[in-house]
Amino acid sequence: MANDLKTFQPKEYYRKFLEKDVRPDGRELGECRSTVVNIGSITTAEGSALVKLGNTTVICGIKAELANPKADEPKNGYIVPNVELSPMCSAQFRPGAPGEQAQVLSQFVVDVLQNSECVNLQDLCIVSGKLVWMLQCDMICLDYDGNVADACVLSLVSALKNTCLPKVTVNEETQAIETDDKITNNLKVQTTPVSTTFAIFDDHFVIVDPTIEEETLATGIITIVTKEKKLCMVHKPGGTPLKDSQIQLCIDRAIERSGQATKLIDETQCSLDR
């Protein structure tokens, strides 16, 4: 009977669980899935990290390239995030050019970096007006089971904290670029932004870290980004509106999640450094 209800009336099936403050997978409404962070998993990249959020898996690799700065920002380098959602992670995606969801996620990550001031772009300057670093940050979803936004942000921040750049100088006489791979500098990460996504059911139930099933059934999504346990930005692309009290509840839970995620990143990095 329960299986029939789930198949033919999935919203009603979920609602019966939510009315008891629990979800079909056994989690409470405010409980995230188990989170695993593996830092430095791509040895050929300047920085990398793999994140598992339940079954959702995202790997981020950062490649550093030398580039010319913009004329109006001669001391600023570049950080270029790119999210890839391929058929490898879910049958709902098609091969070829990035789809709308991948483009929206890439722009979301850009907004997170800018609003959180995670990295000072001037730290990527080698010679003002002549030479800067461009960090190409590729986030590839390996398994899509909902809430890929949070996994992307967590993998990117972890990879940035793992990034080491070789020493680069410009010969004053010949203007030749000289790179010394034996001398590296850790990228300075100023803040640790953490993304926490909530799914909204009707105008009553708000659940954290939705699975793909929950995302499909939800009537709205809201993502709260915090840095150092303080509100950084709110992203809500339409859907069911929330009351101020509900938004504040999401912010409070996001701040709590921020502390847990930051601790996880730091502990993983420390174990790697030993």
PDB file of C-alpha atoms in Angstrom:
ATOM      1  CA  MET A   1       0.000   0.000   0.000  1.00  0.00           C
ATOM      2  CA  ALA A   2       2.795   2.402   0.948  1.00  0.00           C
ATOM      3  CA  ASN A   3       4.642   1.615  -2.289  1.00  0.00           C
ATOM      4  CA  ASP A   4       1.487   2.306  -4.305  1.00  0.00           C
ATOM      5  CA  LEU A   5       1.055   5.658  -2.577  1.00  0.00           C
ATOM      6  CA  LYS A   6       4.694   6.560  -3.242  1.00  0.00           C
ATOM      7  CA  THR A   7       4.324   5.658  -6.921  1.00  0.00           C
ATOM      8  CA  PHE A   8       0.974   7.258  -7.715  1.00  0.00           C
ATOM      9  CA  GLN A   9       0.786  10.053  -5.126  1.00  0.00           C
ATOM     10  CA  PRO A  10       4.403  10.849  -4.199  1.00  0.00           C
ATOM     11  CA  LYS A  11       3.591  14.252  -2.672  1.00  0.00           C
ATOM     12  CA  GLU A  12       0.967  12.751  -0.403  1.00  0.00           C
ATOM     13  CA  TYR A  13       3.423   9.984   0.508  1.00  0.00           C
ATOM     14  CA  TYR A  14       6.068  12.547   1.544  1.00  0.00           C
ATOM     15  CA  ARG A  15       3.544  14.733   3.311  1.00  0.00           C
ATOM     16  CA  LYS A  16       2.537  11.880   5.636  1.00  0.00           C
ATOM     17  CA  PHE A  17       6.190  11.618   6.747  1.00  0.00           C
ATOM     18  CA  LEU A  18       6.702  15.382   7.051  1.00  0.00           C
ATOM     19  CA  GLU A  19       3.636  15.714   9.278  1.00  0.00           C
ATOM     20  CA  LYS A  20       5.521  13.480  11.742  1.00  0.00           C
ATOM     21  CA  ASP A  21       8.691  15.673  11.468  1.00  0.00           C
ATOM     22  CA  VAL A  22      10.608  12.921   9.724  1.00  0.00           C
ATOM     23  CA  ARG A  23      11.572  12.057   6.144  1.00  0.00           C
ATOM     24  CA  PRO A  24      11.308   8.758   4.260  1.00  0.00           C
ATOM     25  CA  ASP A  25      15.083   8.224   4.590  1.00  0.00           C
ATOM     26  CA  GLY A  26      14.832   8.530   8.381  1.00  0.00           C
ATOM     27  CA  ARG A  27      16.330  12.010   8.691  1.00  0.00           C
ATOM     28  CA  GLU A  28      14.754  14.781  10.727  1.00  0.00           C
ATOM     29  CA  LEU A  29      13.651  17.857   8.744  1.00  0.00           C
ATOM     30  CA  GLY A  30      16.735  19.825   9.822  1.00  0.00           C
ATOM     31  CA  GLU A  31      19.248  16.985   9.463  1.00  0.00           C
ATOM     32  CA  CYS A  32      21.864  16.921   6.693  1.00  0.00           C
ATOM     33  CA  ARG A  33      23.145  13.744   5.078  1.00  0.00           C
ATOM     34  CA  SER A  34      26.560  12.433   6.085  1.00  0.00           C
ATOM     35  CA  THR A  35      29.362  14.532   4.583  1.00  0.00           C
ATOM     36  CA  VAL A  36      32.797  13.300   3.506  1.00  0.00           C
ATOM     37  CA  VAL A  37      35.665  15.509   2.293  1.00  0.00           C
ATOM     38  CA  ASN A  38      38.784  14.136   0.616  1.00  0.00           C
ATOM     39  CA  ILE A  39      41.397  16.854  -0.058  1.00  0.00           C
ATOM     40  CA  GLY A  40      44.253  16.602  -2.562  1.00  0.00           C
ATOM     41  CA  SER A  41      42.748  13.742  -4.523  1.00  0.00           C
ATOM     42  CA  ILE A  42      44.027  14.993  -7.926  1.00  0.00           C
ATOM     43  CA  THR A  43      47.822  15.071  -7.775  1.00  0.00           C
ATOM     44  CA  THR A  44      48.199  16.789 -11.162  1.00  0.00           C
ATOM     45  CA  ALA A  45      46.160  19.821 -10.094  1.00  0.00           C
ATOM     46  CA  GLU A  46      47.321  22.826  -8.070  1.00  0.00           C
ATOM     47  CA  GLY A  47      44.474  22.102  -5.669  1.00  0.00           C
ATOM     48  CA  SER A  48      41.651  19.568  -5.472  1.00  0.00           C
ATOM     49  CA  ALA A  49      38.951  18.095  -3.271  1.00  0.00           C
ATOM     50  CA  LEU A  50      36.228  15.473  -3.486  1.00  0.00           C
ATOM     51  CA  VAL A  51      33.003  15.905  -1.530  1.00  0.00           C
ATOM     52  CA  LYS A  52      30.284  13.345  -0.852  1.00  0.00           C
ATOM     53  CA  LEU A  53      26.991  14.693   0.477  1.00  0.00           C
ATOM     54  CA  GLY A  54      24.985  11.542   0.935  1.00  0.00           C
ATOM     55  CA  ASN A  55      25.126   9.999  -2.535  1.00  0.00           C
ATOM     56  CA  THR A  56      25.782  13.323  -4.271  1.00  0.00           C
ATOM     57  CA  THR A  57      29.455  13.422  -5.240  1.00  0.00           C
ATOM     58  CA  VAL A  58      31.402  16.387  -6.663  1.00  0.00           C
ATOM     59  CA  ILE A  59      35.110  16.606  -7.403  1.00  0.00           C
ATOM     60  CA  CYS A  60      36.852  19.952  -7.869  1.00  0.00           C
ATOM     61  CA  GLY A  61      40.184  20.407  -9.579  1.00  0.00           C
ATOM     62  CA  ILE A  62      42.013  23.737  -9.781  1.00  0.00           C
ATOM     63  CA  LYS A  63      44.500  24.435 -12.561  1.00  0.00           C
ATOM     64  CA  ALA A  64      46.607  27.607 -12.453  1.00  0.00           C
ATOM     65  CA  GLU A  65      47.508  29.389 -15.685  1.00  0.00           C
ATOM     66  CA  LEU A  66      49.437  32.592 -16.350  1.00  0.00           C
ATOM     67  CA  ALA A  67      47.419  35.408 -17.924  1.00  0.00           C
ATOM     68  CA  ASN A  68      47.384  39.123 -18.603  1.00  0.00           C
ATOM     69  CA  PRO A  69      45.230  41.179 -16.221  1.00  0.00           C
ATOM     70  CA  LYS A  70      42.315  43.332 -17.317  1.00  0.00           C
ATOM     71  CA  ALA A  71      43.307  46.894 -18.217  1.00  0.00           C
ATOM     72  CA  ASP A  72      40.977  48.354 -15.573  1.00  0.00           C
ATOM     73  CA  GLU A  73      42.106  45.851 -12.881  1.00  0.00           C
ATOM     74  CA  PRO A  74      45.886  45.613 -13.386  1.00  0.00           C
ATOM     75  CA  LYS A  75      46.518  44.038  -9.962  1.00  0.00           C
ATOM     76  CA  ASN A  76      43.740  41.437 -10.032  1.00  0.00           C
ATOM     77  CA  GLY A  77      43.992  37.818 -11.064  1.00  0.00           C
ATOM     78  CA  TYR A  78      41.072  35.608 -12.035  1.00  0.00           C
ATOM     79  CA  ILE A  79      39.048  32.777 -10.548  1.00  0.00           C
ATOM     80  CA  VAL A  80      36.908  31.024 -13.159  1.00  0.00           C
ATOM     81  CA  PRO A  81      34.436  28.465 -11.726  1.00  0.00           C
ATOM     82  CA  ASN A  82      32.775  25.940 -14.015  1.00  0.00           C
ATOM     83  CA  VAL A  83      30.217  23.302 -12.992  1.00  0.00           C
ATOM     84  CA  GLU A  84      29.817  20.221 -15.167  1.00  0.00           C
ATOM     85  CA  LEU A  85      26.683  18.057 -15.073  1.00  0.00           C
ATOM     86  CA  SER A  86      27.096  15.190 -17.513  1.00  0.00           C
ATOM     87  CA  PRO A  87      25.177  11.974 -18.261  1.00  0.00           C
ATOM     88  CA  MET A  88      27.800  10.250 -16.108  1.00  0.00           C
ATOM     89  CA  CYS A  89      26.188  11.637 -12.939  1.00  0.00           C
ATOM     90  CA  SER A  90      22.531  11.345 -13.968  1.00  0.00           C
ATOM     91  CA  ALA A  91      20.465  10.256 -16.948  1.00  0.00           C
ATOM     92  CA  GLN A  92      18.585  13.565 -16.785  1.00  0.00           C
ATOM     93  CA  PHE A  93      21.597  15.369 -18.297  1.00  0.00           C
ATOM     94  CA  ARG A  94      22.675  15.252 -21.915  1.00  0.00           C
ATOM     95  CA  PRO A  95      26.146  15.395 -23.479  1.00  0.00           C
ATOM     96  CA  GLY A  96      27.277  18.543 -25.242  1.00  0.00           C
ATOM     97  CA  ALA A  97      27.308  22.206 -24.221  1.00  0.00           C
ATOM     98  CA  PRO A  98      26.522  23.039 -20.574  1.00  0.00           C
ATOM     99  CA  GLY A  99      22.784  23.023 -19.880  1.00  0.00           C
ATOM    100  CA  GLU A 100      20.838  25.718 -18.064  1.00  0.00           C
ATOM    101  CA  GLN A 101      21.218  24.141 -14.619  1.00  0.00           C
ATOM    102  CA  ALA A 102      25.007  23.868 -14.994  1.00  0.00           C
ATOM    103  CA  GLN A 103      25.213  27.514 -16.111  1.00  0.00           C
ATOM    104  CA  VAL A 104      23.044  28.670 -13.199  1.00  0.00           C
ATOM    105  CA  LEU A 105      25.213  26.704 -10.749  1.00  0.00           C
ATOM    106  CA  SER A 106      28.420  28.167 -12.229  1.00  0.00           C
ATOM    107  CA  GLN A 107      27.042  31.695 -11.808  1.00  0.00           C
ATOM    108  CA  PHE A 108      25.904  30.854  -8.269  1.00  0.00           C
ATOM    109  CA  VAL A 109      29.464  29.835  -7.376  1.00  0.00           C
ATOM    110  CA  VAL A 110      30.781  33.090  -8.900  1.00  0.00           C
ATOM    111  CA  ASP A 111      28.342  35.036  -6.703  1.00  0.00           C
ATOM    112  CA  VAL A 112      29.430  33.087  -3.611  1.00  0.00           C
ATOM    113  CA  LEU A 113      33.101  33.898  -4.244  1.00  0.00           C
ATOM    114  CA  GLN A 114      32.392  37.578  -4.824  1.00  0.00           C
ATOM    115  CA  ASN A 115      30.032  38.072  -1.878  1.00  0.00           C
ATOM    116  CA  SER A 116      32.170  36.128   0.579  1.00  0.00           C
ATOM    117  CA  GLU A 117      35.476  37.709  -0.554  1.00  0.00           C
ATOM    118  CA  CYS A 118      36.886  34.227  -0.163  1.00  0.00           C
ATOM    119  CA  VAL A 119      40.072  35.063  -2.083  1.00  0.00           C
ATOM    120  CA  ASN A 120      41.593  38.501  -2.606  1.00  0.00           C
ATOM    121  CA  LEU A 121      42.200  38.624  -6.357  1.00  0.00           C
ATOM    122  CA  GLN A 122      45.195  40.894  -5.769  1.00  0.00           C
ATOM    123  CA  ASP A 123      46.930  37.926  -4.123  1.00  0.00           C
ATOM    124  CA  LEU A 124      46.973  36.374  -7.611  1.00  0.00           C
ATOM    125  CA  CYS A 125      49.016  39.242  -9.048  1.00  0.00           C
ATOM    126  CA  ILE A 126      52.608  38.476 -10.089  1.00  0.00           C
ATOM    127  CA  VAL A 127      53.563  41.704 -11.885  1.00  0.00           C
ATOM    128  CA  SER A 128      51.030  44.550 -11.815  1.00  0.00           C
ATOM    129  CA  GLY A 129      49.641  45.283 -15.245  1.00  0.00           C
ATOM    130  CA  LYS A 130      51.599  42.444 -16.851  1.00  0.00           C
ATOM    131  CA  LEU A 131      51.143  39.023 -15.317  1.00  0.00           C
ATOM    132  CA  VAL A 132      48.602  37.368 -12.995  1.00  0.00           C
ATOM    133  CA  TRP A 133      47.330  33.917 -12.098  1.00  0.00           C
ATOM    134  CA  MET A 134      44.081  32.580 -13.526  1.00  0.00           C
ATOM    135  CA  LEU A 135      42.606  29.748 -11.470  1.00  0.00           C
ATOM    136  CA  GLN A 136      40.400  27.473 -13.550  1.00  0.00           C
ATOM    137  CA  CYS A 137      38.111  25.735 -11.049  1.00  0.00           C
ATOM    138  CA  ASP A 138      36.277  22.769 -12.568  1.00  0.00           C
ATOM    139  CA  MET A 139      33.593  21.157 -10.410  1.00  0.00           C
ATOM    140  CA  ILE A 140      32.473  17.861 -11.919  1.00  0.00           C
ATOM    141  CA  CYS A 141      29.440  16.078 -10.530  1.00  0.00           C
ATOM    142  CA  LEU A 142      30.115  12.335 -10.417  1.00  0.00           C
ATOM    143  CA  ASP A 143      26.816  11.309  -8.819  1.00  0.00           C
ATOM    144  CA  TYR A 144      23.711  13.511  -8.690  1.00  0.00           C
ATOM    145  CA  ASP A 145      21.297  12.848  -5.849  1.00  0.00           C
ATOM    146  CA  GLY A 146      20.135  16.377  -5.106  1.00  0.00           C
ATOM    147  CA  ASN A 147      21.627  19.495  -3.536  1.00  0.00           C
ATOM    148  CA  VAL A 148      24.621  19.706  -5.853  1.00  0.00           C
ATOM    149  CA  ALA A 149      25.005  23.441  -5.066  1.00  0.00           C
ATOM    150  CA  ASP A 150      26.162  22.795  -1.494  1.00  0.00           C
ATOM    151  CA  ALA A 151      28.524  20.054  -2.653  1.00  0.00           C
ATOM    152  CA  CYS A 152      30.030  22.347  -5.310  1.00  0.00           C
ATOM    153  CA  VAL A 153      30.728  25.171  -2.845  1.00  0.00           C
ATOM    154  CA  LEU A 154      32.189  22.788  -0.265  1.00  0.00           C
ATOM    155  CA  SER A 155      34.445  21.109  -2.838  1.00  0.00           C
ATOM    156  CA  LEU A 156      35.609  24.457  -4.262  1.00  0.00           C
ATOM    157  CA  VAL A 157      36.478  25.995  -0.889  1.00  0.00           C
ATOM    158  CA  SER A 158      38.277  22.795   0.165  1.00  0.00           C
ATOM    159  CA  ALA A 159      40.238  22.783  -3.103  1.00  0.00           C
ATOM    160  CA  LEU A 160      41.164  26.464  -2.772  1.00  0.00           C
ATOM    161  CA  LYS A 161      42.543  25.797   0.708  1.00  0.00           C
ATOM    162  CA  ASN A 162      44.601  22.986  -0.846  1.00  0.00           C
ATOM    163  CA  THR A 163      45.966  25.130  -3.688  1.00  0.00           C
ATOM    164  CA  CYS A 164      49.713  25.739  -3.966  1.00  0.00           C
ATOM    165  CA  LEU A 165      51.177  28.031  -6.649  1.00  0.00           C
ATOM    166  CA  PRO A 166      54.762  27.829  -7.914  1.00  0.00           C
ATOM    167  CA  LYS A 167      57.044  30.848  -7.609  1.00  0.00           C
ATOM    168  CA  VAL A 168      56.983  32.904 -10.803  1.00  0.00           C
ATOM    169  CA  THR A 169      59.235  35.860 -11.629  1.00  0.00           C
ATOM    170  CA  VAL A 170      59.796  37.999 -14.706  1.00  0.00           C
ATOM    171  CA  ASN A 171      63.414  38.560 -15.731  1.00  0.00           C
ATOM    172  CA  GLU A 172      63.901  42.345 -15.820  1.00  0.00           C
ATOM    173  CA  GLU A 173      66.471  42.196 -18.612  1.00  0.00           C
ATOM    174  CA  THR A 174      64.925  39.648 -20.978  1.00  0.00           C
ATOM    175  CA  GLN A 175      61.290  39.888 -19.762  1.00  0.00           C
ATOM    176  CA  ALA A 176      61.265  36.079 -19.788  1.00  0.00           C
ATOM    177  CA  ILE A 177      58.873  34.331 -17.401  1.00  0.00           C
ATOM    178  CA  GLU A 178      60.725  32.049 -14.990  1.00  0.00           C
ATOM    179  CA  THR A 179      58.885  29.401 -12.966  1.00  0.00           C
ATOM    180  CA  ASP A 180      60.341  27.521 -10.015  1.00  0.00           C
ATOM    181  CA  ASP A 181      58.178  24.479  -9.212  1.00  0.00           C
ATOM    182  CA  LYS A 182      60.353  23.651  -6.202  1.00  0.00           C
ATOM    183  CA  ILE A 183      59.199  26.794  -4.398  1.00  0.00           C
ATOM    184  CA  THR A 184      55.452  26.979  -3.845  1.00  0.00           C
ATOM    185  CA  ASN A 185      53.154  29.280  -1.925  1.00  0.00           C
ATOM    186  CA  ASN A 186      49.837  28.283  -0.389  1.00  0.00           C
ATOM    187  CA  LEU A 187      46.914  30.296  -1.706  1.00  0.00           C
ATOM    188  CA  LYS A 188      45.560  32.581   0.993  1.00  0.00           C
ATOM    189  CA  VAL A 189      41.881  31.878   1.626  1.00  0.00           C
ATOM    190  CA  GLN A 190      40.405  34.765   3.618  1.00  0.00           C
ATOM    191  CA  THR A 191      36.964  33.331   4.443  1.00  0.00           C
ATOM    192  CA  THR A 192      35.211  29.963   4.352  1.00  0.00           C
ATOM    193  CA  PRO A 193      31.817  30.338   2.669  1.00  0.00           C
ATOM    194  CA  VAL A 194      29.401  27.473   3.278  1.00  0.00           C
ATOM    195  CA  SER A 195      26.220  26.920   1.288  1.00  0.00           C
ATOM    196  CA  THR A 196      23.144  25.355   2.926  1.00  0.00           C
ATOM    197  CA  THR A 197      20.127  24.538   0.763  1.00  0.00           C
ATOM    198  CA  PHE A 198      16.537  24.013   1.943  1.00  0.00           C
ATOM    199  CA  ALA A 199      13.538  22.603   0.088  1.00  0.00           C
ATOM    200  CA  ILE A 200      10.083  24.048   0.719  1.00  0.00           C
ATOM    201  CA  PHE A 201       6.919  21.932   0.696  1.00  0.00           C
ATOM    202  CA  ASP A 202       3.763  24.000   0.241  1.00  0.00           C
ATOM    203  CA  ASP A 203       4.128  26.872   2.719  1.00  0.00           C
ATOM    204  CA  HIS A 204       4.630  24.813   5.846  1.00  0.00           C
ATOM    205  CA  PHE A 205       7.520  22.334   5.737  1.00  0.00           C
ATOM    206  CA  VAL A 206      11.146  23.399   5.237  1.00  0.00           C
ATOM    207  CA  ILE A 207      13.775  20.660   5.015  1.00  0.00           C
ATOM    208  CA  VAL A 208      17.556  20.921   4.751  1.00  0.00           C
ATOM    209  CA  ASP A 209      19.833  19.150   2.234  1.00  0.00           C
ATOM    210  CA  PRO A 210      17.158  17.764  -0.122  1.00  0.00           C
ATOM    211  CA  THR A 211      17.657  14.602  -2.176  1.00  0.00           C
ATOM    212  CA  ILE A 212      16.778  14.529  -5.861  1.00  0.00           C
ATOM    213  CA  GLU A 213      13.316  13.142  -5.014  1.00  0.00           C
ATOM    214  CA  GLU A 214      12.704  15.924  -2.529  1.00  0.00           C
ATOM    215  CA  GLU A 215      13.901  18.579  -4.980  1.00  0.00           C
ATOM    216  CA  THR A 216      11.475  17.234  -7.587  1.00  0.00           C
ATOM    217  CA  LEU A 217       8.506  17.323  -5.204  1.00  0.00           C
ATOM    218  CA  ALA A 218       9.384  20.639  -3.537  1.00  0.00           C
ATOM    219  CA  THR A 219       7.445  23.812  -4.288  1.00  0.00           C
ATOM    220  CA  GLY A 220      10.487  26.009  -3.740  1.00  0.00           C
ATOM    221  CA  ILE A 221      14.206  26.089  -2.938  1.00  0.00           C
ATOM    222  CA  ILE A 222      16.208  28.555  -0.840  1.00  0.00           C
ATOM    223  CA  THR A 223      19.977  28.560  -0.332  1.00  0.00           C
ATOM    224  CA  ILE A 224      21.666  30.399   2.528  1.00  0.00           C
ATOM    225  CA  VAL A 225      25.392  31.159   2.252  1.00  0.00           C
ATOM    226  CA  THR A 226      27.315  32.004   5.409  1.00  0.00           C
ATOM    227  CA  LYS A 227      30.933  32.847   6.132  1.00  0.00           C
ATOM    228  CA  GLU A 228      32.499  32.534   9.569  1.00  0.00           C
ATOM    229  CA  LYS A 229      29.014  31.796  10.969  1.00  0.00           C
ATOM    230  CA  LYS A 230      27.584  35.073   9.611  1.00  0.00           C
ATOM    231  CA  LEU A 231      25.024  35.586   6.856  1.00  0.00           C
ATOM    232  CA  CYS A 232      26.646  36.239   3.492  1.00  0.00           C
ATOM    233  CA  MET A 233      23.913  35.889   0.850  1.00  0.00           C
ATOM    234  CA  VAL A 234      20.446  34.451   0.238  1.00  0.00           C
ATOM    235  CA  HIS A 235      19.578  32.799  -3.063  1.00  0.00           C
ATOM    236  CA  LYS A 236      15.911  32.031  -3.752  1.00  0.00           C
ATOM    237  CA  PRO A 237      14.965  31.409  -7.394  1.00  0.00           C
ATOM    238  CA  GLY A 238      11.181  31.798  -7.117  1.00  0.00           C
ATOM    239  CA  GLY A 239       8.810  29.156  -5.779  1.00  0.00           C
ATOM    240  CA  THR A 240       6.782  29.228  -2.582  1.00  0.00           C
ATOM    241  CA  PRO A 241       7.435  32.391  -0.529  1.00  0.00           C
ATOM    242  CA  LEU A 242       8.610  32.046   3.056  1.00  0.00           C
ATOM    243  CA  LYS A 243       7.606  33.916   6.188  1.00  0.00           C
ATOM    244  CA  ASP A 244      10.277  35.965   7.949  1.00  0.00           C
ATOM    245  CA  SER A 245      10.269  33.457  10.812  1.00  0.00           C
ATOM    246  CA  GLN A 246      10.913  30.594   8.370  1.00  0.00           C
ATOM    247  CA  ILE A 247      13.784  32.470   6.707  1.00  0.00           C
ATOM    248  CA  GLN A 248      15.309  33.174  10.112  1.00  0.00           C
ATOM    249  CA  LEU A 249      15.047  29.461  10.970  1.00  0.00           C
ATOM    250  CA  CYS A 250      16.908  28.648   7.749  1.00  0.00           C
ATOM    251  CA  ILE A 251      19.602  31.204   8.588  1.00  0.00           C
ATOM    252  CA  ASP A 252      20.046  29.781  12.089  1.00  0.00           C
ATOM    253  CA  ARG A 253      20.380  26.244  10.733  1.00  0.00           C
ATOM    254  CA  ALA A 254      22.760  27.423   8.011  1.00  0.00           C
ATOM    255  CA  ILE A 255      25.011  29.075  10.595  1.00  0.00           C
ATOM    256  CA  GLU A 256      25.070  25.839  12.586  1.00  0.00           C
ATOM    257  CA  ARG A 257      25.891  23.901   9.413  1.00  0.00           C
ATOM    258  CA  SER A 258      28.634  26.410   8.580  1.00  0.00           C
ATOM    259  CA  GLY A 259      30.479  25.614  11.798  1.00  0.00           C
ATOM    260  CA  GLN A 260      30.254  21.869  11.162  1.00  0.00           C
ATOM    261  CA  ALA A 261      31.451  22.137   7.546  1.00  0.00           C
ATOM    262  CA  THR A 262      34.322  24.491   8.372  1.00  0.00           C
ATOM    263  CA  LYS A 263      35.501  22.150  11.123  1.00  0.00           C
ATOM    264  CA  LEU A 264      35.353  19.211   8.705  1.00  0.00           C
ATOM    265  CA  ILE A 265      37.463  21.040   6.093  1.00  0.00           C
ATOM    266  CA  ASP A 266      40.034  22.159   8.658  1.00  0.00           C
ATOM    267  CA  GLU A 267      40.351  18.716  10.262  1.00  0.00           C
ATOM    268  CA  THR A 268      40.738  17.057   6.855  1.00  0.00           C
ATOM    269  CA  GLN A 269      43.407  19.556   5.799  1.00  0.00           C
ATOM    270  CA  CYS A 270      45.263  19.155   9.104  1.00  0.00           C
ATOM    271  CA  SER A 271      45.354  15.366   8.762  1.00  0.00           C
ATOM    272  CA  LEU A 272      46.747  15.828   5.243  1.00  0.00           C
ATOM    273  CA  ASP A 273      49.489  18.173   6.465  1.00  0.00           C
ATOM    274  CA  ARG A 274      50.752  15.744   9.116  1.00  0.00           C
TER     275      ARG A 274
END
